[in-house]
Short mmCIF file of C-alpha atoms and ligand atoms in Angstrom, two decimals:
data_model
loop_
_atom_site.label_atom_id
_atom_site.label_comp_id
_atom_site.label_asym_id
_atom_site.label_seq_id
_atom_site.Cartn_x
_atom_site.Cartn_y
_atom_site.Cartn_z
CA MET A 308 61.20 -9.63 84.62
CA PRO A 309 63.03 -12.71 83.22
CA THR A 310 62.07 -12.76 79.54
CA THR A 311 63.43 -16.27 79.04
CA ASP A 312 61.24 -17.77 81.78
CA LEU A 313 58.58 -19.68 79.86
CA HIS A 314 56.51 -20.10 82.99
CA HIS A 315 56.37 -16.47 84.11
CA PRO A 316 52.80 -15.10 84.00
CA ARG A 317 52.40 -11.57 82.59
CA TYR A 318 48.96 -10.31 83.51
CA HIS A 319 48.51 -12.24 86.74
CA PHE A 320 49.97 -10.46 89.75
CA LEU A 321 53.29 -11.79 91.03
CA PRO A 322 55.64 -10.48 93.71
CA PRO A 323 58.64 -8.50 92.38
CA SER A 324 60.75 -11.49 93.44
CA GLY A 325 60.60 -14.14 96.13
CA TRP A 326 57.54 -15.89 97.39
CA MET A 327 53.87 -14.95 97.71
CA ASN A 328 50.88 -16.71 99.20
CA ASP A 329 47.60 -15.38 100.63
CA PRO A 330 46.15 -12.03 99.52
CA ASN A 331 45.68 -9.85 102.64
CA GLY A 332 44.00 -6.55 103.50
CA LEU A 333 42.20 -6.03 100.18
CA ILE A 334 40.54 -2.63 100.13
CA GLN A 335 39.65 0.23 97.80
CA HIS A 336 40.57 3.49 99.53
CA GLU A 337 40.15 6.92 97.94
CA GLY A 338 39.68 5.23 94.57
CA VAL A 339 42.86 3.15 94.77
CA TYR A 340 42.79 -0.62 95.08
CA HIS A 341 45.28 -1.90 97.65
CA LEU A 342 46.54 -5.44 97.66
CA PHE A 343 48.66 -6.77 100.50
CA TYR A 344 49.93 -10.30 100.41
CA GLN A 345 51.91 -12.88 102.34
CA HIS A 346 55.43 -12.47 101.09
CA ASN A 347 58.95 -13.74 101.65
CA PRO A 348 61.21 -11.20 99.93
CA ASP A 349 64.30 -13.35 100.62
CA GLY A 350 63.54 -16.17 98.23
CA PRO A 351 60.92 -18.29 96.47
CA PHE A 352 59.99 -20.32 99.53
CA TRP A 353 57.60 -19.87 102.47
CA SER A 354 59.41 -18.36 105.46
CA THR A 355 59.39 -15.28 107.72
CA MET A 356 56.16 -13.82 106.44
CA HIS A 357 56.07 -10.12 105.51
CA TRP A 358 53.18 -8.18 104.00
CA GLY A 359 53.94 -7.18 100.43
CA HIS A 360 51.93 -4.27 99.02
CA ALA A 361 50.76 -3.21 95.56
CA VAL A 362 48.26 -0.65 94.25
CA SER A 363 46.04 -0.42 91.19
CA ARG A 364 43.39 1.86 89.75
CA ASP A 365 41.76 -0.83 87.61
CA LEU A 366 42.49 -4.24 89.21
CA VAL A 367 44.60 -5.08 86.13
CA HIS A 368 47.68 -2.83 86.21
CA TRP A 369 49.51 -3.18 89.55
CA GLU A 370 52.36 -1.11 90.90
CA HIS A 371 54.60 -2.54 93.61
CA ARG A 372 54.91 -0.52 96.80
CA PRO A 373 57.39 -0.93 99.67
CA ILE A 374 56.87 -3.85 102.03
CA ALA A 375 54.10 -2.87 104.44
CA LEU A 376 54.84 -5.12 107.41
CA ALA A 377 57.98 -6.99 108.43
CA PRO A 378 58.54 -9.05 111.58
CA THR A 379 59.78 -6.96 114.52
CA PRO A 380 62.58 -8.67 116.50
CA GLY A 381 61.36 -9.22 120.05
CA GLY A 382 57.79 -8.28 119.09
CA PRO A 383 54.62 -10.41 118.97
CA ASP A 384 55.23 -10.88 115.22
CA ALA A 385 58.97 -11.65 115.59
CA THR A 386 58.82 -14.76 113.39
CA GLY A 387 56.08 -13.67 111.00
CA CYS A 388 53.27 -11.31 110.06
CA PHE A 389 50.60 -13.80 109.01
CA SER A 390 47.33 -13.10 107.22
CA GLY A 391 44.77 -10.44 108.09
CA CYS A 392 42.68 -7.58 106.81
CA CYS A 393 42.48 -3.80 106.42
CA VAL A 394 39.70 -1.46 107.58
CA ILE A 395 39.35 2.31 107.76
CA ASP A 396 38.64 3.35 111.36
CA ARG A 397 37.31 6.95 111.47
CA GLY A 398 39.59 7.77 108.55
CA VAL A 399 42.61 5.81 109.83
CA PRO A 400 43.76 2.84 107.75
CA THR A 401 44.18 -0.06 110.16
CA LEU A 402 45.62 -3.53 109.61
CA ILE A 403 44.53 -6.38 111.85
CA TYR A 404 46.77 -9.37 111.33
CA THR A 405 48.22 -12.47 112.94
CA GLY A 406 51.55 -12.23 114.72
CA VAL A 407 53.71 -15.25 115.49
CA ASP A 408 56.81 -15.11 117.65
CA ASP A 409 58.02 -18.68 118.04
CA PRO A 410 60.13 -20.77 115.65
CA ALA A 411 57.26 -23.21 114.97
CA TRP A 412 54.72 -20.37 114.35
CA ASN A 413 52.31 -21.91 116.86
CA HIS A 414 51.95 -18.92 119.17
CA GLN A 415 49.37 -16.96 117.18
CA VAL A 416 48.04 -13.62 118.41
CA THR A 417 46.07 -10.79 116.82
CA CYS A 418 48.05 -7.62 116.11
CA LEU A 419 47.11 -4.14 114.90
CA ALA A 420 48.93 -1.45 112.93
CA THR A 421 47.78 1.99 111.81
CA GLY A 422 48.84 3.64 108.58
CA ASP A 423 48.99 6.87 106.62
CA ALA A 424 46.50 7.85 103.90
CA THR A 425 48.54 6.10 101.20
CA LEU A 426 48.61 2.86 103.24
CA THR A 427 52.40 2.83 102.86
CA ALA A 428 53.86 3.55 106.31
CA TRP A 429 52.58 1.52 109.26
CA ASN A 430 52.90 1.91 113.03
CA LYS A 431 52.47 -1.24 115.03
CA HIS A 432 50.42 -1.24 118.21
CA PRO A 433 52.94 -2.35 120.89
CA ARG A 434 50.87 -5.26 122.21
CA PRO A 435 48.58 -7.84 120.62
CA VAL A 436 44.89 -6.86 120.73
CA ILE A 437 43.96 -10.51 121.29
CA ASP A 438 46.65 -12.57 122.96
CA GLY A 439 45.51 -16.03 121.95
CA PRO A 440 42.50 -18.35 121.66
CA PRO A 441 39.62 -17.81 124.10
CA PRO A 442 39.71 -19.69 127.41
CA GLY A 443 37.98 -23.04 127.18
CA VAL A 444 38.63 -23.48 123.45
CA ASP A 445 41.29 -26.10 122.82
CA ALA A 446 42.34 -24.43 119.59
CA LEU A 447 44.48 -25.79 116.81
CA GLY A 448 45.40 -22.52 115.13
CA PHE A 449 44.07 -19.05 115.84
CA ARG A 450 44.74 -16.85 112.86
CA ASP A 451 43.66 -14.76 109.89
CA PRO A 452 41.30 -12.16 111.43
CA TYR A 453 38.71 -10.61 109.11
CA VAL A 454 36.97 -7.50 110.45
CA TRP A 455 33.94 -5.53 109.32
CA ARG A 456 31.64 -2.88 110.77
CA GLU A 457 28.01 -3.78 111.44
CA ARG A 458 25.29 -2.20 113.57
CA GLY A 459 27.66 0.25 115.27
CA GLU A 460 30.37 -2.18 116.29
CA TRP A 461 33.40 -3.91 114.83
CA ARG A 462 32.97 -7.62 114.21
CA MET A 463 35.67 -10.18 113.60
CA VAL A 464 35.82 -13.76 112.41
CA ILE A 465 39.03 -15.66 112.94
CA GLY A 466 40.15 -19.06 111.66
CA ALA A 467 40.70 -21.93 114.08
CA GLY A 468 40.29 -25.60 114.69
CA ILE A 469 38.93 -27.21 117.81
CA ARG A 470 40.98 -30.24 118.81
CA GLY A 471 39.02 -33.44 118.32
CA VAL A 472 36.08 -31.56 116.77
CA GLY A 473 37.24 -29.96 113.51
CA GLY A 474 37.73 -26.66 111.73
CA ALA A 475 35.88 -23.69 113.18
CA VAL A 476 35.40 -19.96 112.72
CA LEU A 477 35.41 -17.94 115.95
CA HIS A 478 33.56 -14.68 116.47
CA TYR A 479 34.57 -11.48 118.32
CA ALA A 480 33.21 -7.94 118.64
CA SER A 481 34.81 -4.63 119.60
CA PRO A 482 33.87 -0.97 120.04
CA ASP A 483 37.31 0.32 118.96
CA LEU A 484 39.38 -2.47 117.30
CA ARG A 485 41.55 -2.68 120.45
CA GLU A 486 39.29 -4.31 123.08
CA TRP A 487 37.74 -7.50 121.77
CA ALA A 488 35.05 -9.66 123.41
CA TYR A 489 34.69 -13.31 122.41
CA ARG A 490 31.18 -14.03 121.17
CA GLY A 491 31.51 -17.78 120.60
CA VAL A 492 31.87 -20.18 117.69
CA TYR A 493 30.52 -18.53 114.55
CA TYR A 494 30.59 -21.58 112.32
CA GLN A 495 31.59 -25.17 112.74
CA GLY A 496 30.57 -27.36 109.84
CA ASP A 497 31.03 -30.98 108.93
CA PRO A 498 34.72 -31.85 109.51
CA ASP A 499 34.63 -33.74 106.21
CA ILE A 500 34.47 -30.23 104.72
CA THR A 501 36.07 -27.96 107.31
CA GLY A 502 38.90 -30.40 108.06
CA THR A 503 40.94 -29.76 111.19
CA VAL A 504 41.53 -26.00 110.80
CA CYS A 505 39.62 -23.31 108.90
CA GLU A 506 42.07 -20.73 107.60
CA CYS A 507 41.39 -17.28 106.16
CA PRO A 508 37.64 -16.93 106.90
CA PHE A 509 35.74 -13.90 105.58
CA CYS A 510 32.12 -12.89 105.01
CA LEU A 511 30.40 -11.18 102.10
CA ASP A 512 26.75 -10.20 102.03
CA VAL A 513 25.35 -11.00 98.61
CA SER A 514 22.03 -10.45 96.91
CA ASN A 515 20.46 -11.40 93.59
CA ASP A 516 18.13 -9.76 91.08
CA ALA A 517 15.13 -11.29 92.83
CA GLY A 518 16.05 -9.30 95.95
CA GLU A 519 17.12 -12.37 97.93
CA THR A 520 20.05 -11.79 100.24
CA ALA A 521 22.43 -14.09 102.03
CA ARG A 522 25.67 -14.01 103.93
CA ALA A 523 28.42 -16.03 102.32
CA LEU A 524 31.15 -17.28 104.64
CA PHE A 525 34.38 -18.34 102.99
CA PHE A 526 37.21 -20.39 104.48
CA SER A 527 40.14 -22.51 103.39
CA SER A 528 40.41 -25.90 104.93
CA ILE A 529 43.38 -27.86 106.26
CA PRO A 530 44.19 -30.62 105.35
CA PHE A 531 42.11 -30.55 102.17
CA GLY A 532 43.81 -27.51 100.63
CA LYS A 533 40.49 -26.26 99.31
CA ALA A 534 38.85 -22.82 99.29
CA LEU A 535 35.19 -23.26 100.10
CA TYR A 536 32.13 -21.18 100.87
CA VAL A 537 28.84 -21.68 102.63
CA VAL A 538 25.76 -19.57 101.98
CA GLY A 539 23.38 -18.91 104.84
CA ASP A 540 22.34 -16.46 107.50
CA GLU A 541 23.53 -15.15 110.79
CA ARG A 542 21.11 -15.53 113.66
CA GLY A 543 21.80 -14.62 117.27
CA GLY A 544 25.47 -14.11 116.53
CA SER A 545 26.14 -17.47 114.97
CA TYR A 546 26.01 -18.57 111.43
CA SER A 547 23.90 -21.29 109.86
CA ALA A 548 24.58 -22.55 106.38
CA ARG A 549 22.03 -23.79 103.89
CA GLY A 550 24.30 -24.48 100.92
CA SER A 551 27.95 -24.81 100.07
CA GLY A 552 30.36 -24.83 97.18
CA ALA A 553 33.95 -24.31 96.12
CA VAL A 554 35.50 -20.98 95.21
CA ASP A 555 37.61 -22.99 92.79
CA TRP A 556 37.57 -26.66 91.88
CA GLY A 557 40.99 -26.87 90.29
CA GLY A 558 43.24 -27.86 93.20
CA CYS A 559 45.72 -24.98 93.23
CA LEU A 560 43.77 -21.92 94.41
CA TYR A 561 43.79 -21.34 98.15
CA ALA A 562 43.27 -18.70 100.86
CA PRO A 563 41.09 -16.31 98.84
CA LEU A 564 40.05 -12.98 100.31
CA GLY A 565 37.11 -10.79 99.32
CA PHE A 566 36.13 -7.14 99.64
CA VAL A 567 33.45 -4.73 98.47
CA ASP A 568 34.70 -2.07 96.07
CA GLY A 569 33.42 1.45 95.36
CA ARG A 570 31.00 0.09 92.74
CA GLY A 571 29.51 -2.24 95.35
CA ARG A 572 31.02 -5.29 93.68
CA ARG A 573 31.98 -8.26 95.84
CA ILE A 574 35.42 -9.20 94.52
CA VAL A 575 37.56 -12.18 95.45
CA PHE A 576 41.23 -12.84 94.72
CA GLY A 577 42.93 -16.14 95.57
CA TRP A 578 46.48 -17.39 95.83
CA ILE A 579 47.40 -19.72 92.95
CA TRP A 580 50.19 -21.93 94.16
CA GLU A 581 52.93 -23.68 92.24
CA MET A 582 52.72 -27.26 91.01
CA ARG A 583 56.47 -27.55 90.32
CA ASP A 584 58.80 -29.58 92.54
CA GLU A 585 60.05 -27.66 95.54
CA ALA A 586 63.67 -27.89 94.33
CA GLU A 587 62.69 -26.40 90.99
CA VAL A 588 60.73 -23.60 92.64
CA ARG A 589 63.66 -22.80 94.93
CA ALA A 590 66.00 -22.64 91.95
CA GLY A 591 63.88 -19.90 90.36
CA ALA A 592 63.28 -16.26 91.27
CA TRP A 593 59.61 -16.22 92.21
CA ALA A 594 56.80 -18.44 93.42
CA GLY A 595 53.04 -18.05 93.66
CA ALA A 596 50.62 -15.81 91.79
CA LEU A 597 47.34 -14.08 92.42
CA SER A 598 44.19 -15.14 90.61
CA LEU A 599 42.31 -12.73 88.41
CA PRO A 600 39.72 -10.61 90.22
CA ARG A 601 36.50 -12.65 90.40
CA VAL A 602 33.20 -10.84 90.92
CA VAL A 603 30.91 -12.77 93.26
CA THR A 604 27.13 -12.81 92.87
CA LEU A 605 24.26 -14.74 94.40
CA ARG A 606 22.75 -16.92 91.71
CA GLY A 607 19.06 -17.67 91.40
CA ASP A 608 19.70 -21.27 92.53
CA GLY A 609 21.20 -20.03 95.82
CA ALA A 610 24.81 -20.86 94.92
CA LEU A 611 27.49 -18.23 94.36
CA GLY A 612 28.48 -17.16 90.87
CA PHE A 613 32.02 -16.07 90.00
CA ALA A 614 32.86 -14.05 86.88
CA PRO A 615 36.06 -12.30 85.77
CA ALA A 616 35.98 -8.54 86.46
CA ASP A 617 35.06 -6.62 83.31
CA GLU A 618 38.25 -4.49 83.55
CA LEU A 619 40.14 -7.51 82.20
CA GLU A 620 38.64 -6.80 78.76
CA SER A 621 41.07 -3.85 78.52
CA LEU A 622 43.84 -6.41 77.96
CA ARG A 623 42.27 -7.70 74.74
CA ARG A 624 44.25 -7.11 71.53
CA ARG A 625 44.08 -9.08 68.27
CA ARG A 626 40.91 -11.14 67.98
CA VAL A 627 40.24 -14.22 65.85
CA ASP A 628 36.79 -15.82 65.48
CA TYR A 629 35.88 -19.26 64.31
CA ASP A 630 32.28 -20.34 64.14
CA GLY A 631 30.19 -23.20 62.92
CA LEU A 632 32.86 -25.87 63.53
CA ARG A 633 31.48 -29.40 63.51
CA LEU A 634 33.69 -32.17 64.80
CA SER A 635 33.07 -35.86 65.14
CA ASP A 636 35.75 -37.92 66.87
CA ALA A 637 38.30 -35.39 65.69
CA THR A 638 40.89 -32.84 66.74
CA TRP A 639 41.12 -29.39 65.14
CA GLN A 640 43.87 -26.83 65.60
CA ALA A 641 43.13 -23.13 65.04
CA PRO A 642 45.27 -22.00 62.08
CA ASP A 643 45.70 -18.42 63.16
CA ALA A 644 45.54 -18.18 66.94
CA ARG A 645 48.44 -18.79 69.24
CA GLY A 646 50.06 -17.38 72.29
CA ALA A 647 51.03 -17.82 75.91
CA GLN A 648 48.76 -14.92 76.96
CA LEU A 649 45.26 -15.50 75.63
CA GLU A 650 41.61 -15.20 76.49
CA ILE A 651 39.36 -17.75 74.82
CA ALA A 652 35.57 -17.86 74.73
CA VAL A 653 33.99 -21.06 73.50
CA GLU A 654 30.41 -22.21 73.16
CA ALA A 655 29.79 -25.81 72.16
CA ARG A 656 26.81 -28.11 71.85
CA VAL A 657 27.79 -31.36 73.49
CA ASP A 658 24.51 -33.32 73.59
CA GLU A 659 25.81 -35.91 71.14
CA ALA A 660 29.32 -36.04 72.59
CA HIS A 661 31.09 -38.22 75.12
CA GLU A 662 33.76 -35.62 75.64
CA PHE A 663 34.69 -32.16 74.45
CA ALA A 664 38.06 -30.50 75.07
CA LEU A 665 39.43 -27.04 74.48
CA VAL A 666 43.15 -27.45 73.90
CA VAL A 667 45.62 -24.72 74.91
CA ARG A 668 49.41 -24.40 75.24
CA ALA A 669 49.71 -27.10 72.54
CA SER A 670 52.80 -27.69 70.42
CA PRO A 671 52.04 -27.84 66.65
CA ASP A 672 52.60 -31.61 66.65
CA GLY A 673 50.52 -32.15 69.80
CA GLU A 674 53.42 -33.55 71.84
CA GLU A 675 52.59 -31.02 74.55
CA ARG A 676 49.04 -29.91 75.16
CA THR A 677 46.78 -28.91 78.02
CA ARG A 678 43.17 -29.96 77.71
CA ILE A 679 40.19 -28.37 79.41
CA VAL A 680 37.89 -31.35 79.25
CA TYR A 681 34.14 -31.64 79.66
CA ASP A 682 33.01 -35.21 80.21
CA ALA A 683 29.44 -35.11 78.94
CA SER A 684 28.46 -38.43 80.54
CA SER A 685 29.61 -37.62 84.08
CA GLN A 686 29.06 -33.85 83.55
CA PHE A 687 32.39 -32.94 85.06
CA LEU A 688 34.82 -30.28 83.88
CA ARG A 689 38.55 -30.59 84.55
CA ILE A 690 41.96 -29.36 83.49
CA ASP A 691 44.02 -32.28 82.18
CA PRO A 692 47.75 -31.54 82.67
CA SER A 693 48.90 -35.10 81.86
CA ARG A 694 50.57 -33.99 78.60
CA SER A 695 51.17 -30.33 79.40
CA SER A 696 54.92 -30.81 79.59
CA ARG A 697 57.15 -33.38 77.90
CA ASP A 698 59.45 -33.11 80.96
CA ARG A 699 57.07 -34.32 83.59
CA ALA A 700 54.20 -36.73 83.99
CA ARG A 701 51.31 -35.42 85.99
CA ALA A 702 47.86 -36.60 86.89
CA ASP A 703 45.16 -34.41 88.35
CA ARG A 704 42.04 -35.68 90.07
CA HIS A 705 40.30 -32.31 90.51
CA VAL A 706 36.93 -31.95 88.76
CA ALA A 707 34.14 -29.39 88.83
CA PRO A 708 30.56 -30.64 88.68
CA LEU A 709 28.85 -28.92 85.76
CA PRO A 710 25.41 -30.37 84.99
CA LEU A 711 23.99 -29.06 81.70
CA ALA A 712 20.32 -29.30 80.82
CA ARG A 713 19.43 -31.05 77.54
CA GLY A 714 20.19 -28.57 74.75
CA GLU A 715 22.12 -26.20 76.99
CA PRO A 716 25.47 -25.34 75.44
CA LEU A 717 28.77 -25.56 77.29
CA ARG A 718 30.13 -22.02 77.69
CA LEU A 719 33.69 -21.45 78.83
CA ARG A 720 35.92 -18.41 79.24
CA VAL A 721 39.52 -19.42 79.61
CA PHE A 722 42.49 -17.24 80.53
CA VAL A 723 45.92 -18.54 79.61
CA ASP A 724 48.95 -16.78 81.10
CA ALA A 725 52.14 -18.84 80.66
CA SER A 726 51.90 -21.35 83.54
CA VAL A 727 48.52 -20.14 84.85
CA ILE A 728 45.20 -21.29 83.41
CA GLU A 729 41.90 -19.97 84.77
CA VAL A 730 38.64 -21.44 83.54
CA PHE A 731 35.21 -19.88 84.10
CA ALA A 732 32.28 -22.11 83.15
CA GLY A 733 29.62 -19.43 82.72
CA ASP A 734 29.46 -18.09 86.28
CA ARG A 735 28.90 -21.58 87.66
CA ALA A 736 32.32 -23.06 88.31
CA CYS A 737 35.93 -21.90 88.26
CA LEU A 738 39.07 -23.96 87.90
CA ALA A 739 42.59 -22.62 88.24
CA GLY A 740 45.46 -24.79 87.05
CA ARG A 741 49.22 -24.62 86.67
CA VAL A 742 51.00 -26.10 83.66
CA TYR A 743 54.68 -25.89 82.73
CA PRO A 744 55.23 -26.63 79.01
CA ALA A 745 58.88 -27.19 78.18
CA ARG A 746 58.62 -26.31 74.48
CA GLU A 747 58.68 -22.68 73.36
CA ASP A 748 56.25 -23.49 70.55
CA SER A 749 53.53 -24.85 72.85
CA LEU A 750 51.30 -21.92 71.98
CA CYS A 751 48.54 -23.41 69.82
CA VAL A 752 44.81 -23.56 70.49
CA GLY A 753 42.37 -26.20 69.30
CA VAL A 754 39.33 -28.28 70.07
CA GLN A 755 38.76 -32.02 70.35
CA ALA A 756 35.63 -34.12 70.28
CA ARG A 757 34.80 -37.68 71.18
CA GLY A 758 31.40 -38.14 69.62
CA ALA A 759 29.83 -35.20 67.78
CA VAL A 760 30.29 -31.59 68.86
CA GLU A 761 29.17 -28.34 67.26
CA VAL A 762 31.33 -25.39 68.26
CA SER A 763 29.02 -22.48 67.61
CA ARG A 764 31.58 -19.94 68.77
CA LEU A 765 35.31 -19.90 69.37
CA THR A 766 36.90 -16.50 69.92
CA VAL A 767 40.55 -16.05 70.79
CA TRP A 768 42.06 -12.75 71.94
CA GLU A 769 45.76 -12.15 72.33
CA LEU A 770 46.18 -10.32 75.62
CA ALA A 771 48.50 -7.43 76.36
CA ASP A 772 51.24 -7.57 78.97
CA PRO A 773 50.15 -4.85 81.40
CA GLY A 774 53.87 -4.31 82.15
N1 LIG B 1159 49.02 -18.81 105.34
C1 LIG B 1159 49.28 -17.79 106.30
C2 LIG B 1159 48.37 -18.01 107.42
C3 LIG B 1159 47.24 -18.69 106.76
C4 LIG B 1159 47.89 -19.57 105.75
C5 LIG B 1159 50.72 -17.78 106.65
C6 LIG B 1159 47.07 -19.93 104.57
O1 LIG B 1159 48.03 -16.86 108.11
O2 LIG B 1159 46.50 -19.35 107.70
O3 LIG B 1159 51.43 -17.44 105.47
O4 LIG B 1159 47.83 -20.07 103.39
#
């Protein structure tokens, strides 16, 4: 691990070297969490997709395993093993993934591989199990199968776009994971949301304390580069949505994947991409990171809630508390809290404010600083990277809607990990951001107010490097 790399996250998962994008095949098997991911081991750029593999017992400490899938020359995945999933079929770990065999990666088929009990060694089925889009569907893309078992059969959703219509999720069923029957279009929403192609679809059934249940369907949309979800129901084999939202509002989390763990938790990880120039990324050793595990719930208002998995609390070390801070048109820097790996919990009353900001990765003189800003008039939350680095100017237009009732405090949990920032606003909105401070002393934490703000709680934990 390059100790001099100021931008290298420590407790977010990264590939050992090279490039990573989508999480794939998430599963907990015999107590062990398995993470597979889109990976180019040959360098920090997207090319010739392999499946990287890592294991964990607590979702926090990850151990790299050998590459699980590599393209087979002459095979249906000769130019790449694209995204997919993992299921256990009568005790046999099975990967269902997208193979591409042409130089432009347009010929997309569904492949299968079976593995040993440790999910380390994989045997590829010699032929694709689905050899392309269904007849009669003029598909733009046909990739990223997600499979689950329901009512005695295997079900699959797969990402696609229908030319001239918009992004779509297609639906298949199978008795044995090898023979698949096309069941029709599962979901086809407003193209202003689904774009031209829906990538990486998956479903999670969610319920809330009131006993209400729903099926959440997630997808990532081209060209918007956004990870979205709809909440609704499946009827007669197709899906109808009654509400929608974003998995993340921050503009750099994409292609999330979810699974149900042994505790029954619905957990989602996403790919956090780089916001550096391509030349700079290529000059480094690694690119891409995985988000923290986010536990998904169905909220009382029908939207999904996302909260950091409680295992992350094991990373907490030294803690500093500040309470009862009152600021009026002022900036305050915490005297005794600094670091590039921090968790911060803040609760602030913003009724009398125009704007409140939590400041992280700040240099002592404020030349560099990253602000997590709540605009109390528009009720939007955003990460402001405009002064994160003295080396580069950057604007960011991504905002999360966060309406607060009169008297309701703003509550944030923020995870800082070198260049990765993850913000959880209660369980109501998440924003992931990337920032690249150039100064080694950009480690300070503070708060800012325009108007009057009462910070009733500010707690900062230094976080351990899980190693
Ligand atoms: N990335 C994969 C595809 C997926 C896209 C290829 C989303 O399977 O559709 O790396 O990032």
